[in-house]
Amino acid sequence: MKTPGVSNDTALLRRLNTRATLQSLRQGGAQTLTQLARAAGLSRQTAEVAIADLTERGLAEEAAPTEGGAGRPARRFRFRADAGHVIGVDIGPSRILAMLADLNGDVLAERRLDVGEHLPAPERLALAEQAATACAAGVARGSVWAATAGTSGVVDRSGRVSVSHLIPGWTGLDLAGHVGRWFGCPGFAANDANLAAVAEHWRGSARHVDDLVYVLSGYRAGHGLLLDGRLRAGRSGSAGELGRLPLAGWEDMSVVLGRDGRDSEEIFQAARAGEERALSVVDRLAYGLARGASALVLVVDPE
């Protein structure tokens, strides 16, 4: 008779070993079993079992042997980034950007749409789905493993928009549920600045630090915060909404530009030409941004 606890422990250990091997395979490129075992901190036999599991699931495959050298070359294995795909959609007040990427995060297709600021939520979602499905038109439907939407406002841990001041009809929307249904896969949603912070840590300029603040300055100001390499969005997901606090000095660009009566492109062109009024608007935005960023630096002291 099998002891349930022992059986469960064995299954868990096998999953952990497989995960460690997969992580080493993704980070180190094509490797031999000995190299993988060393990188994952496992025995060669355990790494071999994990590789067999990953190969069966389509996440690993044997790489071409290296040329040169005497004798039979050692078998090498590599991660299959093309085993599946992911979709990312940035849904903002005036723009929708969709991307298809492989499992390494390399972008394979991109679609961009300009939208009206007052476009109702159903129409905005329909356009976002249109852009996302156009990106994925060249791959099998079942190969999209996950879809994620980034947007402004407060997004809770379930992917529901708690509060949105910029996009009409967005508050209360189950955004994660919508993007998941587009492809019949797990769907996720989060604040755009938070997702940008994670992206910079994974593939961008913050790859070598674990404590960082990402400042988003566009239609409005916000920030994403990573401490010890982990995203800190707060209990309700509102940790990135410093721009809603007037004392921070982060004014929405849309509000400032609205007072001037010109859009951002016109303002910056006029500022480059030396127009004093435009320079005053740019200085005001820059001062507010620096003030808010300084407050973050003093509180968090990021790397």
PDB file of C-alpha atoms in Angstrom:
ATOM      1  CA  MET A   1       0.000   0.000   0.000  1.00  0.00           C
ATOM      2  CA  LYS A   2       1.300   3.443  -0.938  1.00  0.00           C
ATOM      3  CA  THR A   3       1.489   6.106   1.693  1.00  0.00           C
ATOM      4  CA  PRO A   4      -0.392   9.186   0.342  1.00  0.00           C
ATOM      5  CA  GLY A   5       1.997  11.664   1.948  1.00  0.00           C
ATOM      6  CA  VAL A   6       5.050   9.997   0.472  1.00  0.00           C
ATOM      7  CA  SER A   7       3.444   9.840  -2.993  1.00  0.00           C
ATOM      8  CA  ASN A   8       2.528  13.532  -2.890  1.00  0.00           C
ATOM      9  CA  ASP A   9       5.994  14.491  -1.686  1.00  0.00           C
ATOM     10  CA  THR A  10       7.599  12.542  -4.531  1.00  0.00           C
ATOM     11  CA  ALA A  11       5.375  14.224  -7.133  1.00  0.00           C
ATOM     12  CA  LEU A  12       6.125  17.651  -5.688  1.00  0.00           C
ATOM     13  CA  LEU A  13       9.863  16.980  -5.666  1.00  0.00           C
ATOM     14  CA  ARG A  14       9.734  15.853  -9.277  1.00  0.00           C
ATOM     15  CA  ARG A  15       7.904  19.060 -10.272  1.00  0.00           C
ATOM     16  CA  LEU A  16      10.456  21.181  -8.436  1.00  0.00           C
ATOM     17  CA  ASN A  17      13.334  19.359 -10.114  1.00  0.00           C
ATOM     18  CA  THR A  18      11.715  19.788 -13.521  1.00  0.00           C
ATOM     19  CA  ARG A  19      11.159  23.488 -12.862  1.00  0.00           C
ATOM     20  CA  ALA A  20      14.789  23.977 -11.822  1.00  0.00           C
ATOM     21  CA  THR A  21      15.983  22.178 -14.955  1.00  0.00           C
ATOM     22  CA  LEU A  22      13.680  24.250 -17.167  1.00  0.00           C
ATOM     23  CA  GLN A  23      14.929  27.476 -15.616  1.00  0.00           C
ATOM     24  CA  SER A  24      18.552  26.472 -16.169  1.00  0.00           C
ATOM     25  CA  LEU A  25      17.783  25.434 -19.731  1.00  0.00           C
ATOM     26  CA  ARG A  26      16.177  28.803 -20.520  1.00  0.00           C
ATOM     27  CA  GLN A  27      18.972  30.825 -18.965  1.00  0.00           C
ATOM     28  CA  GLY A  28      21.967  28.889 -20.230  1.00  0.00           C
ATOM     29  CA  GLY A  29      21.146  27.984 -23.820  1.00  0.00           C
ATOM     30  CA  ALA A  30      22.037  24.569 -25.263  1.00  0.00           C
ATOM     31  CA  GLN A  31      23.697  22.434 -22.567  1.00  0.00           C
ATOM     32  CA  THR A  32      24.750  18.895 -21.852  1.00  0.00           C
ATOM     33  CA  LEU A  33      23.093  16.875 -19.105  1.00  0.00           C
ATOM     34  CA  THR A  34      26.147  17.365 -16.915  1.00  0.00           C
ATOM     35  CA  GLN A  35      26.024  21.127 -17.403  1.00  0.00           C
ATOM     36  CA  LEU A  36      22.294  21.238 -16.717  1.00  0.00           C
ATOM     37  CA  ALA A  37      22.621  19.159 -13.576  1.00  0.00           C
ATOM     38  CA  ARG A  38      25.349  21.426 -12.255  1.00  0.00           C
ATOM     39  CA  ALA A  39      23.396  24.609 -13.067  1.00  0.00           C
ATOM     40  CA  ALA A  40      20.188  23.285 -11.500  1.00  0.00           C
ATOM     41  CA  GLY A  41      21.942  21.813  -8.453  1.00  0.00           C
ATOM     42  CA  LEU A  42      20.743  18.292  -9.255  1.00  0.00           C
ATOM     43  CA  SER A  43      22.305  14.909  -9.893  1.00  0.00           C
ATOM     44  CA  ARG A  44      22.876  13.961 -13.512  1.00  0.00           C
ATOM     45  CA  GLN A  45      20.302  11.175 -13.238  1.00  0.00           C
ATOM     46  CA  THR A  46      17.667  13.548 -11.852  1.00  0.00           C
ATOM     47  CA  ALA A  47      18.389  16.085 -14.599  1.00  0.00           C
ATOM     48  CA  GLU A  48      18.006  13.319 -17.194  1.00  0.00           C
ATOM     49  CA  VAL A  49      14.550  12.432 -15.844  1.00  0.00           C
ATOM     50  CA  ALA A  50      13.556  16.109 -15.891  1.00  0.00           C
ATOM     51  CA  ILE A  51      14.801  16.570 -19.466  1.00  0.00           C
ATOM     52  CA  ALA A  52      12.813  13.531 -20.573  1.00  0.00           C
ATOM     53  CA  ASP A  53       9.700  15.068 -19.022  1.00  0.00           C
ATOM     54  CA  LEU A  54      10.326  18.458 -20.654  1.00  0.00           C
ATOM     55  CA  THR A  55      11.013  16.845 -24.030  1.00  0.00           C
ATOM     56  CA  GLU A  56       7.780  14.864 -23.829  1.00  0.00           C
ATOM     57  CA  ARG A  57       5.889  18.094 -23.109  1.00  0.00           C
ATOM     58  CA  GLY A  58       7.536  19.845 -26.048  1.00  0.00           C
ATOM     59  CA  LEU A  59       9.520  22.347 -23.975  1.00  0.00           C
ATOM     60  CA  ALA A  60      12.958  20.899 -24.697  1.00  0.00           C
ATOM     61  CA  GLU A  61      14.648  19.213 -27.619  1.00  0.00           C
ATOM     62  CA  GLU A  62      18.039  17.819 -28.483  1.00  0.00           C
ATOM     63  CA  ALA A  63      20.309  20.432 -30.075  1.00  0.00           C
ATOM     64  CA  ALA A  64      22.574  19.816 -33.034  1.00  0.00           C
ATOM     65  CA  PRO A  65      25.965  18.456 -31.956  1.00  0.00           C
ATOM     66  CA  THR A  66      28.911  20.820 -31.950  1.00  0.00           C
ATOM     67  CA  GLU A  67      31.460  20.330 -34.697  1.00  0.00           C
ATOM     68  CA  GLY A  68      35.066  19.358 -34.045  1.00  0.00           C
ATOM     69  CA  GLY A  69      36.643  17.392 -31.251  1.00  0.00           C
ATOM     70  CA  ALA A  70      37.494  13.724 -31.004  1.00  0.00           C
ATOM     71  CA  GLY A  71      34.975  11.031 -30.234  1.00  0.00           C
ATOM     72  CA  ARG A  72      31.221  11.183 -30.045  1.00  0.00           C
ATOM     73  CA  PRO A  73      30.009  14.607 -28.848  1.00  0.00           C
ATOM     74  CA  ALA A  74      27.897  14.765 -25.682  1.00  0.00           C
ATOM     75  CA  ARG A  75      24.167  15.211 -26.222  1.00  0.00           C
ATOM     76  CA  ARG A  76      23.026  18.794 -25.756  1.00  0.00           C
ATOM     77  CA  PHE A  77      19.533  20.068 -25.089  1.00  0.00           C
ATOM     78  CA  ARG A  78      17.910  23.432 -25.645  1.00  0.00           C
ATOM     79  CA  PHE A  79      14.709  25.201 -24.638  1.00  0.00           C
ATOM     80  CA  ARG A  80      11.993  25.321 -27.297  1.00  0.00           C
ATOM     81  CA  ALA A  81      10.846  28.940 -27.285  1.00  0.00           C
ATOM     82  CA  ASP A  82       8.504  28.167 -30.190  1.00  0.00           C
ATOM     83  CA  ALA A  83       6.591  25.529 -28.227  1.00  0.00           C
ATOM     84  CA  GLY A  84       3.967  28.128 -27.378  1.00  0.00           C
ATOM     85  CA  HIS A  85       3.131  31.805 -27.630  1.00  0.00           C
ATOM     86  CA  VAL A  86       1.901  34.621 -25.425  1.00  0.00           C
ATOM     87  CA  ILE A  87      -0.144  37.719 -26.211  1.00  0.00           C
ATOM     88  CA  GLY A  88       0.319  41.120 -24.576  1.00  0.00           C
ATOM     89  CA  VAL A  89      -2.123  44.005 -25.067  1.00  0.00           C
ATOM     90  CA  ASP A  90      -1.635  47.582 -23.869  1.00  0.00           C
ATOM     91  CA  ILE A  91      -5.051  49.261 -23.693  1.00  0.00           C
ATOM     92  CA  GLY A  92      -4.805  52.984 -23.068  1.00  0.00           C
ATOM     93  CA  PRO A  93      -7.055  56.024 -23.445  1.00  0.00           C
ATOM     94  CA  SER A  94      -5.924  56.808 -26.985  1.00  0.00           C
ATOM     95  CA  ARG A  95      -3.996  53.738 -28.164  1.00  0.00           C
ATOM     96  CA  ILE A  96      -4.163  49.960 -28.303  1.00  0.00           C
ATOM     97  CA  LEU A  97      -0.947  48.012 -28.820  1.00  0.00           C
ATOM     98  CA  ALA A  98      -0.954  44.216 -29.193  1.00  0.00           C
ATOM     99  CA  MET A  99       2.041  41.907 -29.471  1.00  0.00           C
ATOM    100  CA  LEU A 100       2.618  38.218 -30.036  1.00  0.00           C
ATOM    101  CA  ALA A 101       5.794  36.740 -28.533  1.00  0.00           C
ATOM    102  CA  ASP A 102       7.403  33.341 -28.165  1.00  0.00           C
ATOM    103  CA  LEU A 103       8.212  31.825 -24.777  1.00  0.00           C
ATOM    104  CA  ASN A 104      11.490  33.759 -24.615  1.00  0.00           C
ATOM    105  CA  GLY A 105       9.629  37.036 -24.979  1.00  0.00           C
ATOM    106  CA  ASP A 106      10.872  37.746 -28.496  1.00  0.00           C
ATOM    107  CA  VAL A 107       8.183  39.698 -30.369  1.00  0.00           C
ATOM    108  CA  LEU A 108       6.918  37.986 -33.510  1.00  0.00           C
ATOM    109  CA  ALA A 109       4.020  40.247 -34.536  1.00  0.00           C
ATOM    110  CA  GLU A 110       2.653  43.651 -33.543  1.00  0.00           C
ATOM    111  CA  ARG A 111      -0.526  45.660 -34.167  1.00  0.00           C
ATOM    112  CA  ARG A 112      -1.201  49.267 -33.146  1.00  0.00           C
ATOM    113  CA  LEU A 113      -4.528  51.115 -33.246  1.00  0.00           C
ATOM    114  CA  ASP A 114      -5.369  54.729 -32.423  1.00  0.00           C
ATOM    115  CA  VAL A 115      -8.680  55.088 -30.603  1.00  0.00           C
ATOM    116  CA  GLY A 116     -10.844  57.920 -29.322  1.00  0.00           C
ATOM    117  CA  GLU A 117     -10.505  58.907 -25.680  1.00  0.00           C
ATOM    118  CA  HIS A 118     -14.258  58.675 -25.135  1.00  0.00           C
ATOM    119  CA  LEU A 119     -14.742  55.318 -26.886  1.00  0.00           C
ATOM    120  CA  PRO A 120     -17.128  53.135 -24.817  1.00  0.00           C
ATOM    121  CA  ALA A 121     -15.714  50.038 -23.136  1.00  0.00           C
ATOM    122  CA  PRO A 122     -17.418  47.407 -25.393  1.00  0.00           C
ATOM    123  CA  GLU A 123     -16.070  49.021 -28.565  1.00  0.00           C
ATOM    124  CA  ARG A 124     -12.624  49.450 -27.005  1.00  0.00           C
ATOM    125  CA  LEU A 125     -12.544  45.778 -26.019  1.00  0.00           C
ATOM    126  CA  ALA A 126     -13.657  44.744 -29.504  1.00  0.00           C
ATOM    127  CA  LEU A 127     -10.801  46.711 -31.083  1.00  0.00           C
ATOM    128  CA  ALA A 128      -8.326  45.247 -28.584  1.00  0.00           C
ATOM    129  CA  GLU A 129      -9.494  41.739 -29.461  1.00  0.00           C
ATOM    130  CA  GLN A 130      -9.217  42.583 -33.156  1.00  0.00           C
ATOM    131  CA  ALA A 131      -5.609  43.737 -32.734  1.00  0.00           C
ATOM    132  CA  ALA A 132      -4.680  40.722 -30.600  1.00  0.00           C
ATOM    133  CA  THR A 133      -6.233  38.134 -32.921  1.00  0.00           C
ATOM    134  CA  ALA A 134      -4.566  39.787 -35.921  1.00  0.00           C
ATOM    135  CA  CYS A 135      -1.194  39.290 -34.208  1.00  0.00           C
ATOM    136  CA  ALA A 136      -1.946  35.621 -33.637  1.00  0.00           C
ATOM    137  CA  ALA A 137      -3.318  34.964 -37.116  1.00  0.00           C
ATOM    138  CA  GLY A 138      -0.200  33.079 -38.177  1.00  0.00           C
ATOM    139  CA  VAL A 139      -0.136  30.585 -35.296  1.00  0.00           C
ATOM    140  CA  ALA A 140      -2.430  27.785 -34.228  1.00  0.00           C
ATOM    141  CA  ARG A 141      -5.091  28.887 -31.783  1.00  0.00           C
ATOM    142  CA  GLY A 142      -4.076  26.327 -29.186  1.00  0.00           C
ATOM    143  CA  SER A 143      -0.478  27.572 -29.213  1.00  0.00           C
ATOM    144  CA  VAL A 144      -1.402  30.801 -27.375  1.00  0.00           C
ATOM    145  CA  TRP A 145      -0.768  29.783 -23.778  1.00  0.00           C
ATOM    146  CA  ALA A 146      -1.518  33.042 -21.988  1.00  0.00           C
ATOM    147  CA  ALA A 147      -2.805  36.550 -22.701  1.00  0.00           C
ATOM    148  CA  THR A 148      -2.162  39.629 -20.569  1.00  0.00           C
ATOM    149  CA  ALA A 149      -3.563  43.154 -20.710  1.00  0.00           C
ATOM    150  CA  GLY A 150      -1.911  46.224 -19.270  1.00  0.00           C
ATOM    151  CA  THR A 151      -3.995  49.324 -18.624  1.00  0.00           C
ATOM    152  CA  SER A 152      -4.143  52.499 -16.594  1.00  0.00           C
ATOM    153  CA  GLY A 153      -5.872  52.700 -13.226  1.00  0.00           C
ATOM    154  CA  VAL A 154      -6.061  50.322 -10.290  1.00  0.00           C
ATOM    155  CA  VAL A 155      -6.197  46.625 -11.208  1.00  0.00           C
ATOM    156  CA  ASP A 156      -6.662  44.095  -8.414  1.00  0.00           C
ATOM    157  CA  ARG A 157      -4.956  40.722  -8.113  1.00  0.00           C
ATOM    158  CA  SER A 158      -7.746  38.920  -9.981  1.00  0.00           C
ATOM    159  CA  GLY A 159      -7.291  41.142 -13.030  1.00  0.00           C
ATOM    160  CA  ARG A 160     -10.404  43.252 -12.456  1.00  0.00           C
ATOM    161  CA  VAL A 161     -10.186  47.027 -12.906  1.00  0.00           C
ATOM    162  CA  SER A 162     -11.088  48.531  -9.531  1.00  0.00           C
ATOM    163  CA  VAL A 163     -10.823  52.197 -10.496  1.00  0.00           C
ATOM    164  CA  SER A 164     -10.215  53.877 -13.841  1.00  0.00           C
ATOM    165  CA  HIS A 165     -10.341  57.648 -14.257  1.00  0.00           C
ATOM    166  CA  LEU A 166      -9.171  57.836 -17.874  1.00  0.00           C
ATOM    167  CA  ILE A 167     -11.093  55.115 -19.749  1.00  0.00           C
ATOM    168  CA  PRO A 168     -14.918  55.283 -19.743  1.00  0.00           C
ATOM    169  CA  GLY A 169     -16.732  52.157 -18.564  1.00  0.00           C
ATOM    170  CA  TRP A 170     -13.500  50.554 -17.385  1.00  0.00           C
ATOM    171  CA  THR A 171     -14.166  50.558 -13.611  1.00  0.00           C
ATOM    172  CA  GLY A 172     -15.383  47.129 -12.490  1.00  0.00           C
ATOM    173  CA  LEU A 173     -14.379  45.420 -15.747  1.00  0.00           C
ATOM    174  CA  ASP A 174     -13.047  41.842 -15.520  1.00  0.00           C
ATOM    175  CA  LEU A 175     -10.256  42.592 -17.979  1.00  0.00           C
ATOM    176  CA  ALA A 176      -8.328  39.372 -17.311  1.00  0.00           C
ATOM    177  CA  GLY A 177     -11.453  37.325 -18.025  1.00  0.00           C
ATOM    178  CA  HIS A 178     -12.017  39.069 -21.346  1.00  0.00           C
ATOM    179  CA  VAL A 179      -8.487  38.618 -22.720  1.00  0.00           C
ATOM    180  CA  GLY A 180      -8.430  34.978 -21.617  1.00  0.00           C
ATOM    181  CA  ARG A 181     -11.672  34.233 -23.467  1.00  0.00           C
ATOM    182  CA  TRP A 182     -10.273  35.647 -26.711  1.00  0.00           C
ATOM    183  CA  PHE A 183      -7.912  32.689 -26.998  1.00  0.00           C
ATOM    184  CA  GLY A 184      -9.383  30.136 -24.585  1.00  0.00           C
ATOM    185  CA  CYS A 185      -6.304  30.429 -22.363  1.00  0.00           C
ATOM    186  CA  PRO A 186      -5.401  31.834 -18.928  1.00  0.00           C
ATOM    187  CA  GLY A 187      -5.937  35.595 -18.951  1.00  0.00           C
ATOM    188  CA  PHE A 188      -4.211  38.186 -16.792  1.00  0.00           C
ATOM    189  CA  ALA A 189      -4.408  41.952 -16.343  1.00  0.00           C
ATOM    190  CA  ALA A 190      -2.419  44.478 -14.355  1.00  0.00           C
ATOM    191  CA  ASN A 191      -1.556  48.146 -14.154  1.00  0.00           C
ATOM    192  CA  ASP A 192       0.611  49.131 -17.126  1.00  0.00           C
ATOM    193  CA  ALA A 193       3.381  50.713 -15.038  1.00  0.00           C
ATOM    194  CA  ASN A 194       3.623  47.566 -12.900  1.00  0.00           C
ATOM    195  CA  LEU A 195       3.934  45.366 -15.971  1.00  0.00           C
ATOM    196  CA  ALA A 196       6.549  47.735 -17.410  1.00  0.00           C
ATOM    197  CA  ALA A 197       8.606  47.427 -14.220  1.00  0.00           C
ATOM    198  CA  VAL A 198       8.528  43.625 -14.501  1.00  0.00           C
ATOM    199  CA  ALA A 199       9.518  43.831 -18.180  1.00  0.00           C
ATOM    200  CA  GLU A 200      12.469  46.132 -17.487  1.00  0.00           C
ATOM    201  CA  HIS A 201      13.678  43.729 -14.817  1.00  0.00           C
ATOM    202  CA  TRP A 202      13.365  40.719 -17.125  1.00  0.00           C
ATOM    203  CA  ARG A 203      14.521  42.042 -20.483  1.00  0.00           C
ATOM    204  CA  GLY A 204      15.375  45.740 -20.131  1.00  0.00           C
ATOM    205  CA  SER A 205      17.776  48.149 -18.485  1.00  0.00           C
ATOM    206  CA  ALA A 206      17.066  46.876 -14.948  1.00  0.00           C
ATOM    207  CA  ARG A 207      18.110  43.264 -15.552  1.00  0.00           C
ATOM    208  CA  HIS A 208      20.937  43.412 -13.023  1.00  0.00           C
ATOM    209  CA  VAL A 209      19.097  45.012 -10.099  1.00  0.00           C
ATOM    210  CA  ASP A 210      16.402  43.705  -7.757  1.00  0.00           C
ATOM    211  CA  ASP A 211      15.208  47.017  -6.252  1.00  0.00           C
ATOM    212  CA  LEU A 212      13.826  49.431  -8.809  1.00  0.00           C
ATOM    213  CA  VAL A 213      11.203  52.073  -9.450  1.00  0.00           C
ATOM    214  CA  TYR A 214       9.796  52.383 -12.952  1.00  0.00           C
ATOM    215  CA  VAL A 215       8.372  55.847 -13.637  1.00  0.00           C
ATOM    216  CA  LEU A 216       5.753  56.038 -16.388  1.00  0.00           C
ATOM    217  CA  SER A 217       5.365  59.500 -17.850  1.00  0.00           C
ATOM    218  CA  GLY A 218       2.854  59.774 -20.634  1.00  0.00           C
ATOM    219  CA  TYR A 219      -0.810  60.629 -20.685  1.00  0.00           C
ATOM    220  CA  ARG A 220      -0.505  60.516 -16.931  1.00  0.00           C
ATOM    221  CA  ALA A 221       2.193  59.709 -14.409  1.00  0.00           C
ATOM    222  CA  GLY A 222       2.522  56.500 -12.427  1.00  0.00           C
ATOM    223  CA  HIS A 223       5.091  54.060 -11.204  1.00  0.00           C
ATOM    224  CA  GLY A 224       5.836  50.380 -10.753  1.00  0.00           C
ATOM    225  CA  LEU A 225       7.861  49.126  -7.830  1.00  0.00           C
ATOM    226  CA  LEU A 226      10.013  46.004  -7.487  1.00  0.00           C
ATOM    227  CA  LEU A 227      11.727  45.124  -4.221  1.00  0.00           C
ATOM    228  CA  ASP A 228      13.934  42.032  -3.894  1.00  0.00           C
ATOM    229  CA  GLY A 229      12.990  41.236  -7.480  1.00  0.00           C
ATOM    230  CA  ARG A 230       9.268  41.028  -6.696  1.00  0.00           C
ATOM    231  CA  LEU A 231       6.515  43.357  -7.851  1.00  0.00           C
ATOM    232  CA  ARG A 232       4.940  45.299  -4.980  1.00  0.00           C
ATOM    233  CA  ALA A 233       1.498  46.416  -6.107  1.00  0.00           C
ATOM    234  CA  GLY A 234      -0.064  46.676  -2.645  1.00  0.00           C
ATOM    235  CA  ARG A 235      -3.038  44.901  -1.120  1.00  0.00           C
ATOM    236  CA  SER A 236      -5.566  46.335  -3.582  1.00  0.00           C
ATOM    237  CA  GLY A 237      -3.226  46.990  -6.509  1.00  0.00           C
ATOM    238  CA  SER A 238      -3.195  50.756  -6.010  1.00  0.00           C
ATOM    239  CA  ALA A 239       0.469  51.133  -5.003  1.00  0.00           C
ATOM    240  CA  GLY A 240       1.316  52.623  -8.406  1.00  0.00           C
ATOM    241  CA  GLU A 241      -1.227  55.430  -8.253  1.00  0.00           C
ATOM    242  CA  LEU A 242       0.961  58.140  -6.755  1.00  0.00           C
ATOM    243  CA  GLY A 243      -0.149  60.391  -9.604  1.00  0.00           C
ATOM    244  CA  ARG A 244      -3.538  60.674  -7.894  1.00  0.00           C
ATOM    245  CA  LEU A 245      -1.965  62.486  -4.936  1.00  0.00           C
ATOM    246  CA  PRO A 246      -1.735  66.226  -5.737  1.00  0.00           C
ATOM    247  CA  LEU A 247       1.021  66.756  -3.165  1.00  0.00           C
ATOM    248  CA  ALA A 248       3.314  64.483  -5.189  1.00  0.00           C
ATOM    249  CA  GLY A 249       3.329  67.003  -8.032  1.00  0.00           C
ATOM    250  CA  TRP A 250       2.466  64.449 -10.717  1.00  0.00           C
ATOM    251  CA  GLU A 251      -0.197  66.122 -12.833  1.00  0.00           C
ATOM    252  CA  ASP A 252      -1.936  64.312 -15.659  1.00  0.00           C
ATOM    253  CA  MET A 253      -0.438  65.550 -18.899  1.00  0.00           C
ATOM    254  CA  SER A 254      -3.919  65.557 -20.414  1.00  0.00           C
ATOM    255  CA  VAL A 255      -5.072  68.087 -17.794  1.00  0.00           C
ATOM    256  CA  VAL A 256      -2.058  70.378 -18.258  1.00  0.00           C
ATOM    257  CA  LEU A 257      -2.304  70.237 -22.045  1.00  0.00           C
ATOM    258  CA  GLY A 258      -6.050  70.798 -21.853  1.00  0.00           C
ATOM    259  CA  ARG A 259      -5.477  74.116 -20.115  1.00  0.00           C
ATOM    260  CA  ASP A 260      -3.094  75.161 -22.892  1.00  0.00           C
ATOM    261  CA  GLY A 261      -5.369  73.974 -25.694  1.00  0.00           C
ATOM    262  CA  ARG A 262      -2.700  72.038 -27.599  1.00  0.00           C
ATOM    263  CA  ASP A 263      -1.675  68.388 -27.766  1.00  0.00           C
ATOM    264  CA  SER A 264       1.720  67.081 -26.643  1.00  0.00           C
ATOM    265  CA  GLU A 265       3.271  67.089 -30.119  1.00  0.00           C
ATOM    266  CA  GLU A 266       2.336  70.742 -30.646  1.00  0.00           C
ATOM    267  CA  ILE A 267       3.621  71.721 -27.204  1.00  0.00           C
ATOM    268  CA  PHE A 268       7.012  70.061 -27.645  1.00  0.00           C
ATOM    269  CA  GLN A 269       7.466  71.397 -31.168  1.00  0.00           C
ATOM    270  CA  ALA A 270       6.741  74.896 -29.900  1.00  0.00           C
ATOM    271  CA  ALA A 271       9.124  74.387 -26.965  1.00  0.00           C
ATOM    272  CA  ARG A 272      11.899  73.276 -29.311  1.00  0.00           C
ATOM    273  CA  ALA A 273      11.279  76.459 -31.291  1.00  0.00           C
ATOM    274  CA  GLY A 274      11.785  78.491 -28.120  1.00  0.00           C
ATOM    275  CA  GLU A 275       8.219  79.609 -27.440  1.00  0.00           C
ATOM    276  CA  GLU A 276       8.115  80.806 -23.837  1.00  0.00           C
ATOM    277  CA  ARG A 277       4.564  79.616 -23.143  1.00  0.00           C
ATOM    278  CA  ALA A 278       5.325  76.100 -24.365  1.00  0.00           C
ATOM    279  CA  LEU A 279       8.608  76.026 -22.456  1.00  0.00           C
ATOM    280  CA  SER A 280       6.690  76.969 -19.311  1.00  0.00           C
ATOM    281  CA  VAL A 281       4.323  73.992 -19.786  1.00  0.00           C
ATOM    282  CA  VAL A 282       7.216  71.590 -20.340  1.00  0.00           C
ATOM    283  CA  ASP A 283       9.064  72.959 -17.306  1.00  0.00           C
ATOM    284  CA  ARG A 284       5.953  72.494 -15.189  1.00  0.00           C
ATOM    285  CA  LEU A 285       5.555  68.875 -16.245  1.00  0.00           C
ATOM    286  CA  ALA A 286       9.265  68.141 -15.737  1.00  0.00           C
ATOM    287  CA  TYR A 287       9.306  69.773 -12.302  1.00  0.00           C
ATOM    288  CA  GLY A 288       6.286  67.767 -11.153  1.00  0.00           C
ATOM    289  CA  LEU A 289       7.763  64.538 -12.477  1.00  0.00           C
ATOM    290  CA  ALA A 290      11.085  65.172 -10.741  1.00  0.00           C
ATOM    291  CA  ARG A 291       9.329  66.016  -7.494  1.00  0.00           C
ATOM    292  CA  GLY A 292       7.299  62.810  -7.467  1.00  0.00           C
ATOM    293  CA  ALA A 293      10.307  60.702  -8.468  1.00  0.00           C
ATOM    294  CA  SER A 294      12.344  62.276  -5.667  1.00  0.00           C
ATOM    295  CA  ALA A 295       9.696  61.282  -3.138  1.00  0.00           C
ATOM    296  CA  LEU A 296       9.887  57.678  -4.362  1.00  0.00           C
ATOM    297  CA  VAL A 297      13.681  57.654  -4.166  1.00  0.00           C
ATOM    298  CA  LEU A 298      13.623  58.967  -0.594  1.00  0.00           C
ATOM    299  CA  VAL A 299      11.082  56.349   0.524  1.00  0.00           C
ATOM    300  CA  VAL A 300      12.386  53.302  -1.331  1.00  0.00           C
ATOM    301  CA  ASP A 301      16.059  54.058  -2.082  1.00  0.00           C
ATOM    302  CA  PRO A 302      16.124  51.791  -5.176  1.00  0.00           C
ATOM    303  CA  GLU A 303      19.237  50.494  -6.873  1.00  0.00           C
TER     304      GLU A 303
END
